[in-house]
Coordinates of N, CA and C in Angstrom, one line a residue:
Chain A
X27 N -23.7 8.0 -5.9 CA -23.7 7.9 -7.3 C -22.4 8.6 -7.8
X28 N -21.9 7.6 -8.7 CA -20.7 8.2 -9.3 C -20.8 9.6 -10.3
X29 N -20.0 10.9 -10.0 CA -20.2 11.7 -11.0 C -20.1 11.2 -12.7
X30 N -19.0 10.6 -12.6 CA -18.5 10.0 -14.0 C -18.9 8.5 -14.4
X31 N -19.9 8.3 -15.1 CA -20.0 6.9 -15.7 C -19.7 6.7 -16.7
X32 N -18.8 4.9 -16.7 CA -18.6 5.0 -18.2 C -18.8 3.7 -18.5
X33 N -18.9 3.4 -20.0 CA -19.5 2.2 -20.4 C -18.8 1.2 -21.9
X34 N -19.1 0.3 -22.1 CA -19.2 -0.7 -20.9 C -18.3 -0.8 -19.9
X35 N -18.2 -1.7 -19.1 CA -17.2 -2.0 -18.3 C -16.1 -3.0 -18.3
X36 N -16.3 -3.6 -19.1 CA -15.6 -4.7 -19.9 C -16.3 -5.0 -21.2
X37 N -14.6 -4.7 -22.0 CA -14.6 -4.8 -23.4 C -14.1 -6.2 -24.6
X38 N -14.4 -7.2 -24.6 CA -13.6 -7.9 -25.8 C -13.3 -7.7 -27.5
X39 N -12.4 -7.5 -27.4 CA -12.7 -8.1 -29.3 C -11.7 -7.9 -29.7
X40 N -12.3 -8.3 -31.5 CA -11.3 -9.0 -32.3 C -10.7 -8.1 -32.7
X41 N -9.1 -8.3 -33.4 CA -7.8 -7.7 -33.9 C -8.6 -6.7 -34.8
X42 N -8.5 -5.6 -35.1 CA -8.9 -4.8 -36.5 C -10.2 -4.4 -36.3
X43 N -10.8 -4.7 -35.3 CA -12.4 -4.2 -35.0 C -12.2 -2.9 -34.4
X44 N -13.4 -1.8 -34.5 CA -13.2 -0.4 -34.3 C -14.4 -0.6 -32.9
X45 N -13.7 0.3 -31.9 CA -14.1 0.0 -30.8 C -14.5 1.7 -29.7
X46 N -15.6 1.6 -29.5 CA -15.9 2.7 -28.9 C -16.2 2.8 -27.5
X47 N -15.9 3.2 -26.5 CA -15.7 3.4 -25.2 C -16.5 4.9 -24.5
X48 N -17.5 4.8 -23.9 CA -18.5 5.9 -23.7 C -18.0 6.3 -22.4
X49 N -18.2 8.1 -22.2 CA -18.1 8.4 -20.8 C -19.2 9.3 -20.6
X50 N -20.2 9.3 -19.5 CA -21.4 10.5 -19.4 C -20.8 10.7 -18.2
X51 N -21.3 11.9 -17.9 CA -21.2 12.7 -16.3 C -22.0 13.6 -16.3
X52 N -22.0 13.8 -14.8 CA -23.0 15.0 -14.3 C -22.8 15.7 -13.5
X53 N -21.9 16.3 -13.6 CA -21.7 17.9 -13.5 C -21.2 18.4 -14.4
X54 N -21.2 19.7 -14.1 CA -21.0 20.6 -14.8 C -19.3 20.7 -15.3
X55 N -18.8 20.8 -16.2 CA -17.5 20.8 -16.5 C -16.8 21.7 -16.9
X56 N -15.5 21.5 -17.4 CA -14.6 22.6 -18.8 C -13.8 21.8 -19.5
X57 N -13.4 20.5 -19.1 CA -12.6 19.7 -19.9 C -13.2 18.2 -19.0
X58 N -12.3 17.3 -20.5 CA -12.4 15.8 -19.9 C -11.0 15.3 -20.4
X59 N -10.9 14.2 -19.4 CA -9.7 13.8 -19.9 C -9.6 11.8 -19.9
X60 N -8.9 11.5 -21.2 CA -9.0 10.3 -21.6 C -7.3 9.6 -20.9
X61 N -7.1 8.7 -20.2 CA -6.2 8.0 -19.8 C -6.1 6.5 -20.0
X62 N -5.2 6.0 -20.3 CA -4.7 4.7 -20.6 C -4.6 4.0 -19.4
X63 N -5.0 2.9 -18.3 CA -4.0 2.0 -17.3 C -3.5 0.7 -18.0
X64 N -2.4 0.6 -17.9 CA -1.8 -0.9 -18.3 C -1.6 -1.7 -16.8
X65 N -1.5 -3.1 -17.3 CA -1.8 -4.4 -16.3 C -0.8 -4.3 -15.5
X66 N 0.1 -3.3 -15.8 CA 1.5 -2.9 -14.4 C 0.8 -2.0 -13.9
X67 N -0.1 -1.2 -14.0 CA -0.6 -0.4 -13.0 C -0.6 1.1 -13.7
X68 N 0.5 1.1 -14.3 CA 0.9 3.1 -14.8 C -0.1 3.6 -15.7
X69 N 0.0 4.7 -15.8 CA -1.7 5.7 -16.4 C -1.0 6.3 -17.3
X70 N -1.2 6.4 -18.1 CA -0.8 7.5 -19.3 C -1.6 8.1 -19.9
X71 N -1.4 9.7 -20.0 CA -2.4 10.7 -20.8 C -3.1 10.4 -22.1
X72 N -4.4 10.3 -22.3 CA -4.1 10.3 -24.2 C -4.7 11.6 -24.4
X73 N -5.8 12.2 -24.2 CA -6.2 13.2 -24.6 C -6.7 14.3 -23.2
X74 N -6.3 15.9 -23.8 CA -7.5 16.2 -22.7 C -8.0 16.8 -23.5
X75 N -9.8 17.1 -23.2 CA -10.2 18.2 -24.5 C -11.5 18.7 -23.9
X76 N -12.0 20.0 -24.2 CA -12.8 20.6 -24.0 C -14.2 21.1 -25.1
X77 N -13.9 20.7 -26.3 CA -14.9 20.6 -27.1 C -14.4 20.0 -28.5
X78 N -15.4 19.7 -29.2 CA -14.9 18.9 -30.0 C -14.1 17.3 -30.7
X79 N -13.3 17.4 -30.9 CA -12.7 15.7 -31.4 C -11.1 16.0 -31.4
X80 N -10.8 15.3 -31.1 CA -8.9 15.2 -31.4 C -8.4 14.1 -31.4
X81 N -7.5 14.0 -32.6 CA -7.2 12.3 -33.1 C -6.1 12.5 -32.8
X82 N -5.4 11.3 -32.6 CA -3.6 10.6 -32.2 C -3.7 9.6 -32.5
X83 N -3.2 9.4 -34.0 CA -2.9 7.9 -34.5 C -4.4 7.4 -34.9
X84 N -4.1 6.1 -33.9 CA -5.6 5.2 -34.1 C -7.0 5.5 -33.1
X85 N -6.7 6.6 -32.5 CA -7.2 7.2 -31.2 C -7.9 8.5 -31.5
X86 N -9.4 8.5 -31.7 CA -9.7 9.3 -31.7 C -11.1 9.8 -30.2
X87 N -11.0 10.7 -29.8 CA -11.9 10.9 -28.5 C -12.7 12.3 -29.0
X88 N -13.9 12.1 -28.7 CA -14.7 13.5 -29.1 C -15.6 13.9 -27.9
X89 N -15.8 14.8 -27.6 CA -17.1 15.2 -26.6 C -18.3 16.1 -27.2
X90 N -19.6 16.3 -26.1 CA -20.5 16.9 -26.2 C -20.9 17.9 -25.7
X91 N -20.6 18.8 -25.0 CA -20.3 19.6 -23.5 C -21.9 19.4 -22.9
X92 N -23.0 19.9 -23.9 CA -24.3 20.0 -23.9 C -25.0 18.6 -23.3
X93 N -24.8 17.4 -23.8 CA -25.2 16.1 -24.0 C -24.2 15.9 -22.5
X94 N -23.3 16.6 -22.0 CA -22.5 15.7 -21.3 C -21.9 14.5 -21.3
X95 N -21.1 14.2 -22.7 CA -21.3 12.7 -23.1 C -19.6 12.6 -23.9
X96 N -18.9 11.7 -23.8 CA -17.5 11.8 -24.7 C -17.6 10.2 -25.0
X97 N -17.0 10.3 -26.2 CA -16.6 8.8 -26.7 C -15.2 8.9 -26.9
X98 N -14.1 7.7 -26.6 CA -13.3 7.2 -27.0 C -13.3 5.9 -28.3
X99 N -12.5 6.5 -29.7 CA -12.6 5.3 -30.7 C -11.3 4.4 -30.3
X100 N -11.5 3.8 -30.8 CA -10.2 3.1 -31.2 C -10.2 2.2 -33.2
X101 N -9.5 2.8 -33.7 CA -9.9 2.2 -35.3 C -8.6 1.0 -35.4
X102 N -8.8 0.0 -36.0 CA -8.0 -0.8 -36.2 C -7.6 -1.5 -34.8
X103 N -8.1 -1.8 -34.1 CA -7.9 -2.3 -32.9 C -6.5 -3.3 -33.1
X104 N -5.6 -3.5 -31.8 CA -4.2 -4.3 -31.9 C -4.2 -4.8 -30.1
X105 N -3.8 -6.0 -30.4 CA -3.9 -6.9 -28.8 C -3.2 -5.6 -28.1
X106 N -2.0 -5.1 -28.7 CA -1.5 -4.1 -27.6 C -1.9 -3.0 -27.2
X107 N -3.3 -2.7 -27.8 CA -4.5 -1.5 -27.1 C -4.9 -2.1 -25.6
X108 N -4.9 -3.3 -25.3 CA -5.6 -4.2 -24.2 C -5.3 -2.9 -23.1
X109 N -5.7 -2.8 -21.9 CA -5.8 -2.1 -21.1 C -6.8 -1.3 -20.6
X110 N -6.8 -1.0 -19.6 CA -8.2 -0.3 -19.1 C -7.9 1.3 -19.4
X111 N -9.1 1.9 -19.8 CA -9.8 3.3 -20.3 C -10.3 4.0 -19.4
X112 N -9.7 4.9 -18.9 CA -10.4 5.7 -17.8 C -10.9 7.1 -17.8
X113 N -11.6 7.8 -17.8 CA -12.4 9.0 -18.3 C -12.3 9.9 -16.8
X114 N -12.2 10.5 -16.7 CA -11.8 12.2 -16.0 C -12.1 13.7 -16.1
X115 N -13.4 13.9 -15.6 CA -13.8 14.9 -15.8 C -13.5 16.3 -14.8
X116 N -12.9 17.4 -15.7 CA -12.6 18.5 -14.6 C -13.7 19.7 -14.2
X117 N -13.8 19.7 -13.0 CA -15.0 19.9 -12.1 C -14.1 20.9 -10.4
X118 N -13.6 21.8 -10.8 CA -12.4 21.9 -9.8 C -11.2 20.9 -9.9
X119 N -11.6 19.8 -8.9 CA -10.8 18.8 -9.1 C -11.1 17.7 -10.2
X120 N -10.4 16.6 -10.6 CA -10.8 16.2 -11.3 C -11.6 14.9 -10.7
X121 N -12.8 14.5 -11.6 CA -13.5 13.2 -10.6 C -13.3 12.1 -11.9
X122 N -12.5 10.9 -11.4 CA -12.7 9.7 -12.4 C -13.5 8.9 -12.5
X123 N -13.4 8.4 -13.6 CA -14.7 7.0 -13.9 C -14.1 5.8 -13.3
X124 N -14.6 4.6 -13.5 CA -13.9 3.3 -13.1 C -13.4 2.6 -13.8
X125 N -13.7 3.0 -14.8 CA -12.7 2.2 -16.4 C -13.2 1.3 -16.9
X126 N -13.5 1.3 -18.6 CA -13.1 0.2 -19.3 C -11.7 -0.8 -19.5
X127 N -12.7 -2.2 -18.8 CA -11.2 -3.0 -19.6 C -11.1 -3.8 -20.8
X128 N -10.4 -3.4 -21.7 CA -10.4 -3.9 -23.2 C -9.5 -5.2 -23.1
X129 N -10.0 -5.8 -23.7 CA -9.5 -7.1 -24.1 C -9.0 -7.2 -25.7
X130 N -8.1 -6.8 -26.1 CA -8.0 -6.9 -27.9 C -7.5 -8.6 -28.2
X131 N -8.0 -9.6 -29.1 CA -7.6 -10.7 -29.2 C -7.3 -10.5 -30.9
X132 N -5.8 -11.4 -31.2 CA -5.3 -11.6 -32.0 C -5.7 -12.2 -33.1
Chain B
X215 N 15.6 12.0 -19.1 CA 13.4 11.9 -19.4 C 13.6 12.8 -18.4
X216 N 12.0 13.6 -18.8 CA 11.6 14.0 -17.3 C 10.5 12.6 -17.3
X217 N 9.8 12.6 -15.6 CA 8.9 11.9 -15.5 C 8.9 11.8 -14.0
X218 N 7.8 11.0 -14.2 CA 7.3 10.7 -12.2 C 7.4 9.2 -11.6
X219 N 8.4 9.2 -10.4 CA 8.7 8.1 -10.1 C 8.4 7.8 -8.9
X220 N 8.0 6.6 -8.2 CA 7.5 6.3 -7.1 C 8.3 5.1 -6.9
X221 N 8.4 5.0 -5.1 CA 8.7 3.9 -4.9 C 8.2 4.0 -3.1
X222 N 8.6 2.5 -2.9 CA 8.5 1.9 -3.9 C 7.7 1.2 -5.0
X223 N 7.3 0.0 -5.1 CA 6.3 -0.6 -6.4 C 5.4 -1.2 -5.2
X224 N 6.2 -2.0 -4.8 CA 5.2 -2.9 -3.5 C 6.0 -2.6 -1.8
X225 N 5.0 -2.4 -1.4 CA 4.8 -2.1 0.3 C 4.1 -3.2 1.0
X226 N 5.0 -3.7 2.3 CA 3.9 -4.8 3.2 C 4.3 -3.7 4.3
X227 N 3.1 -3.9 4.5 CA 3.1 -3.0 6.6 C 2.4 -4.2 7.2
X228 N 3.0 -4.2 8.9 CA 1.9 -5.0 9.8 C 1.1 -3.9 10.3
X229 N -0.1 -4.1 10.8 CA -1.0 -3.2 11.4 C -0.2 -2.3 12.6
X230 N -0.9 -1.0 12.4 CA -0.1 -0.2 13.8 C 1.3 0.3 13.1
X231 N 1.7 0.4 12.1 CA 2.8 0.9 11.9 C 2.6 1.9 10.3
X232 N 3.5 3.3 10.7 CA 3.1 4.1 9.6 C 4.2 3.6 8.2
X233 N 4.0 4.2 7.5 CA 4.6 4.4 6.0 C 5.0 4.7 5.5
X234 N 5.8 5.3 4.8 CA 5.6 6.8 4.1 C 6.4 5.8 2.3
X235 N 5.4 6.6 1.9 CA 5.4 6.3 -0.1 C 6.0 7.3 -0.6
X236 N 7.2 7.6 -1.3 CA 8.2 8.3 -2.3 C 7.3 8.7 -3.7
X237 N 7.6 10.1 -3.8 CA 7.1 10.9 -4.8 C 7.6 11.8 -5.6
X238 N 8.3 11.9 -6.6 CA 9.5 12.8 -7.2 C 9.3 12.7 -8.8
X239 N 9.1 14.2 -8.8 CA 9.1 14.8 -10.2 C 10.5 15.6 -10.8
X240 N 10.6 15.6 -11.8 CA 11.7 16.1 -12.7 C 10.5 17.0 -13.7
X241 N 9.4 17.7 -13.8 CA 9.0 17.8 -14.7 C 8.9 19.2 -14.8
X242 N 9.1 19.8 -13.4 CA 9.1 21.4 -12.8 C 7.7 21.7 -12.9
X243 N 6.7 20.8 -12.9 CA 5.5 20.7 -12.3 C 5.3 21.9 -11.2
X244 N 3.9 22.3 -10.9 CA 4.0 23.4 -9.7 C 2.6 22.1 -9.0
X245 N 2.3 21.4 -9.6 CA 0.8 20.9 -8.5 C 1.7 19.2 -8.8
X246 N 1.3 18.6 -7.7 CA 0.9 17.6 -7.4 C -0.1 17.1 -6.4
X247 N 0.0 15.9 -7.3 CA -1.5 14.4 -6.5 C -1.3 13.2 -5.7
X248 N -2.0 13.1 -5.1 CA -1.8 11.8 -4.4 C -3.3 10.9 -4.5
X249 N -2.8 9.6 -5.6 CA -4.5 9.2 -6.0 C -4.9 7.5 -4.9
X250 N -6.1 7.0 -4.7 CA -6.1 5.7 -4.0 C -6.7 5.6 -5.1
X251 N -6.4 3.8 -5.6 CA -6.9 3.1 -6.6 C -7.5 2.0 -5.6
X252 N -9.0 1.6 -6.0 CA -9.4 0.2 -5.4 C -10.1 -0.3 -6.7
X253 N -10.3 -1.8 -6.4 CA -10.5 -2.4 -7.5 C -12.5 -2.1 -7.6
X254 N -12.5 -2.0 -8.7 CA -14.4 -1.2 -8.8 C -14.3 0.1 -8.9
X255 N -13.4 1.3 -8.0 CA -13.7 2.5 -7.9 C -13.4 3.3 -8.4
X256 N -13.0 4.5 -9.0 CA -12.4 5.0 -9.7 C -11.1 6.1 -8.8
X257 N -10.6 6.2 -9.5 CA -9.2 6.7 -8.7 C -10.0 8.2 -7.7
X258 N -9.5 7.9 -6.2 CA -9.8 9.1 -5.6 C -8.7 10.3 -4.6
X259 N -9.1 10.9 -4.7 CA -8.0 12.1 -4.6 C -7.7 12.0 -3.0
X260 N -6.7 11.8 -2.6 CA -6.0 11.4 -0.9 C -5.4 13.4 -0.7
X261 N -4.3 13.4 -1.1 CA -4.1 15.2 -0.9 C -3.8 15.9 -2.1
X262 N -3.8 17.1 -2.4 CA -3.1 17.6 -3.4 C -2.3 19.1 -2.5
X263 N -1.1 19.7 -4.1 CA -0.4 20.6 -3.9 C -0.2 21.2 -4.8
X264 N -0.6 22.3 -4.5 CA -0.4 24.0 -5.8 C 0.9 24.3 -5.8
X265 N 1.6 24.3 -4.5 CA 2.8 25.0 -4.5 C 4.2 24.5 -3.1
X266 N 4.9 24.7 -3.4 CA 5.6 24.6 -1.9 C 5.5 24.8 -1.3
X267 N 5.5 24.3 0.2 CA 5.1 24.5 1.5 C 3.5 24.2 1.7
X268 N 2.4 24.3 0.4 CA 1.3 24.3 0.9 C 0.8 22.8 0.0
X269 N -0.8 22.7 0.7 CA -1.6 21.4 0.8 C -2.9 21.3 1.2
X270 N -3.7 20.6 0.2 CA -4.8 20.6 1.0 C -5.5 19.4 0.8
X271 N -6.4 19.2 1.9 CA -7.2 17.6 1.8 C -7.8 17.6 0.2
X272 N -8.0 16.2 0.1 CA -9.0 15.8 -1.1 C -9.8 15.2 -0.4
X273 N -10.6 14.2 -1.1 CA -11.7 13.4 -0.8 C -11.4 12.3 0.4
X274 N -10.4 12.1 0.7 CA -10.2 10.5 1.3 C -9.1 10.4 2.6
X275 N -9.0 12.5 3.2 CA -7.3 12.2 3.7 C -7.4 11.8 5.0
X276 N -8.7 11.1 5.4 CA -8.6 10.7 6.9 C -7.2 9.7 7.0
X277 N -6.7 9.8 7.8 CA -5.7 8.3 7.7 C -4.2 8.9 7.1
X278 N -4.1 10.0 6.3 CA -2.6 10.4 5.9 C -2.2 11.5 6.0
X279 N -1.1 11.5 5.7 CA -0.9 13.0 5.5 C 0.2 13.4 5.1
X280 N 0.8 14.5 4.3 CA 1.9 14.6 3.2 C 2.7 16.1 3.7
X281 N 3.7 16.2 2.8 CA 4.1 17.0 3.1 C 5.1 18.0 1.6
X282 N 5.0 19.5 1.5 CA 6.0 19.7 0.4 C 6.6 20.4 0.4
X283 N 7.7 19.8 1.1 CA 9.0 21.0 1.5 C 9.8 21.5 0.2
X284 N 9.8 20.9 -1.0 CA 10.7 20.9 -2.5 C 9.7 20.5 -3.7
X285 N 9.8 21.5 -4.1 CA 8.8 21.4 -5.7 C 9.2 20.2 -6.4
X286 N 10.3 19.0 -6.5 CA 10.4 17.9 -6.8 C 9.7 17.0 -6.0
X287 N 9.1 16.7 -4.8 CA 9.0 15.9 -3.5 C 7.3 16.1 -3.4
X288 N 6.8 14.6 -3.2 CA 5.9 15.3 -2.5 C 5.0 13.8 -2.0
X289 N 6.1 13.6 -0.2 CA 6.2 12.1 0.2 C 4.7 11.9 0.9
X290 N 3.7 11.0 0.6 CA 2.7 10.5 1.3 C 2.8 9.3 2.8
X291 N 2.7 9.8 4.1 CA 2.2 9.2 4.9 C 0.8 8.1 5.1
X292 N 1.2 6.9 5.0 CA 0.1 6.1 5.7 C 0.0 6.2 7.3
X293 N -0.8 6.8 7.9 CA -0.4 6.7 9.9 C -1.3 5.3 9.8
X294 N -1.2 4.8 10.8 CA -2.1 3.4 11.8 C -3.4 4.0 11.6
X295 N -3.7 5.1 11.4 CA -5.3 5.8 11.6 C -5.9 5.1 10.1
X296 N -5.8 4.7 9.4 CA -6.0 4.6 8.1 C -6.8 3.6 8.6
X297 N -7.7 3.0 8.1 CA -8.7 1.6 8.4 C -8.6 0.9 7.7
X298 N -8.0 1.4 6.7 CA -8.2 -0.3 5.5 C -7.1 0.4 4.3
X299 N -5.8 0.4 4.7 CA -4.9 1.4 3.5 C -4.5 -0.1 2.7
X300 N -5.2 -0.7 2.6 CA -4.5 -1.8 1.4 C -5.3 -1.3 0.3
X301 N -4.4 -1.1 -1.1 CA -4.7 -0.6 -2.0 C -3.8 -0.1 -2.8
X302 N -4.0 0.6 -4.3 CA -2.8 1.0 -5.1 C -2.7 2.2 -4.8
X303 N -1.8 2.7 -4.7 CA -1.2 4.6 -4.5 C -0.8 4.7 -5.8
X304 N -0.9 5.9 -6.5 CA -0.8 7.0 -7.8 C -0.4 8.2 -7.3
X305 N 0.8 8.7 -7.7 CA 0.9 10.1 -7.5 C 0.9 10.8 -9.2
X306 N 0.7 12.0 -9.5 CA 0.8 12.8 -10.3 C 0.7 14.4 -10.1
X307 N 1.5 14.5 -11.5 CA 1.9 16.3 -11.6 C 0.9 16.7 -12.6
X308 N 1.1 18.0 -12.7 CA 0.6 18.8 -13.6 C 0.8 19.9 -13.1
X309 N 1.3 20.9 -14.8 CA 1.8 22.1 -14.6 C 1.2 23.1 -13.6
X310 N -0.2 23.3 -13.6 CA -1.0 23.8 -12.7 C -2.1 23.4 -12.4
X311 N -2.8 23.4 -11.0 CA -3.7 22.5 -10.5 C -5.1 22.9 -11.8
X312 N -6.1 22.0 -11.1 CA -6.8 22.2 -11.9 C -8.4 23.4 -12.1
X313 N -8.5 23.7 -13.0 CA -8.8 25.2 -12.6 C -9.3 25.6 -14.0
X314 N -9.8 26.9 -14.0 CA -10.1 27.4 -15.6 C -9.0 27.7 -16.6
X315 N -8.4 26.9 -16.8 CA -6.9 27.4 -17.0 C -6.9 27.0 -18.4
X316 N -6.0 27.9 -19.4 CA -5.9 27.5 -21.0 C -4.4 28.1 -21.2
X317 N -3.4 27.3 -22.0 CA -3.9 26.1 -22.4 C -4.3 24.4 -21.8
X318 N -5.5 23.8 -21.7 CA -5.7 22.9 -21.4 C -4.4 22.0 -20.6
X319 N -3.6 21.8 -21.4 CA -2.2 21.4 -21.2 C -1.5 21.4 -19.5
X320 N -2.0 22.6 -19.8 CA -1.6 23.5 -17.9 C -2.1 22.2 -17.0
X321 N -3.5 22.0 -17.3 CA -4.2 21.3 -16.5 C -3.9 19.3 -16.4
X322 N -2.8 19.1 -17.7 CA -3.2 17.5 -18.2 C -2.2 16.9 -16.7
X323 N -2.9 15.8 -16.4 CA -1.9 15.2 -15.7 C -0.9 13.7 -15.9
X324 N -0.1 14.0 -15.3 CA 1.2 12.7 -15.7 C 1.3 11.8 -14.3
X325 N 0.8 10.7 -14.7 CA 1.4 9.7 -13.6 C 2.6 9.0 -13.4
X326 N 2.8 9.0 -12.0 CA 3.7 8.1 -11.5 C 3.5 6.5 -12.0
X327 N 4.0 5.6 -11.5 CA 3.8 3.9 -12.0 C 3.2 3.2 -10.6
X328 N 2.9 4.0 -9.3 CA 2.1 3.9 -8.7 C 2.8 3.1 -7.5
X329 N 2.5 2.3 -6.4 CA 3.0 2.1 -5.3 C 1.7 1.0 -5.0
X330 N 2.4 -0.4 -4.7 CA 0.9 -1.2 -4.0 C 1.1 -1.3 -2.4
X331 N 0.2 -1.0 -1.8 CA 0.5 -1.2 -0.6 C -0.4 -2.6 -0.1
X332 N 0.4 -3.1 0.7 CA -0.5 -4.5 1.1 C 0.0 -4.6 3.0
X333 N -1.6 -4.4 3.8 CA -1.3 -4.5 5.3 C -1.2 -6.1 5.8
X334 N -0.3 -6.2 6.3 CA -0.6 -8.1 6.1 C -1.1 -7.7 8.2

């Protein structure tokens, strides 16, 4: 069983639709972390956070520490969000989820 | 820029022959990673490094092995022992490994653009 689950696993939709991206896990933590992969392969940071919500732009990611549970939004969705979502929970090392892949259509 | 660069992008090996995958930071990072990507799984930890000269296994390090002679460097070995190394390689830094450490930041990590390896 995966420490990190996240949901769904494949995402579609339309331009300007608000879009939410779930991560649970089970263990015990201190931070989580939200990452970008694009269809070249490269990862990029978006958030890390340990309690609470933190927005960037159209990007907002909040957690629960208690619930074990984090959401990624996305507001105003844009085809160029398309890429897979990966969630990262730190546990010593860090253990990842398997990613959402968003599909944004124009 | 600072940032993390790998190379190369794409790797063919025939079976029986080792590898080695390019790893180089500009970022004055003190930890690096070494991630395997398969498709379904989620990224799993092959070695990590806190500091120069030292290393320790992660989850997966049957089959490789690394080395960090220079706080910029930190080259990954495929040996022949590997049983199935077809797959995507990810390296990444971060200021300090990961740990109870604040600010958060200490802990965030930055990827490389990754390395595909294919055993033909």
């Amino acid at each position: 069983k995966n420490e990190v689950e996240q949901s769904p696993q494949n995402l579609t939709a339309q331009e300007g639709e608000f879009i939410t991206i779930n991560c649970s896990y089970s263990v015990g933590i201190s931070a989580l972390h939200w990452l970008q992969q694009h269809p070249g392969g490269g990862i990029v940071s978006l958030f890390m956070l340990s309690s609470g919500k933190k927005k960037h732009g159209r990007l907002i990611a909040t957690i629960n520490i208690q619930e074990k549970h984090s959401s990624l939004h996305i507001t105003a969705s844009h085809p160029r969000d398309s890429a897979v979502y990966i969630c990262a929970v730190r546990a010593g090392q860090f253990y990842f989820g398997t990613g959402t892949s968003l599909t944004v259509i124009p | 820029d600072g940032g993390i660069t790998q190379s190369p992008k794409y790797l063919f090996r025939k079976e029986g022959q080792n590898v080695t995958l390019s790893c180089e930071q500009n970022l004055n990072h003190d930890a690096m990673y070494w991630y395997r990507q398969d498709p379904g799984q989620g990224l799993r930890l092959i070695y990590y490094s806190q500091i120069v000269n030292d290393f320790q296994k992660g989850d997966i390090a049957e089959g490789y092995s690394v080395s960090r002679e220079k706080k910029e460097s930190f080259p990954l070995t495929v040996t022949s022992a590997q049983k199935n190394p077809t797959a995507f390689y990810l390296c990444a830094s971060s200021i300090a490994p990961p740990g109870e450490r604040e600010p958060l930041s200490y802990n965030e990590q930055f990827f490389g653009p990754g390395t595909r390896l294919t055993v033909l």
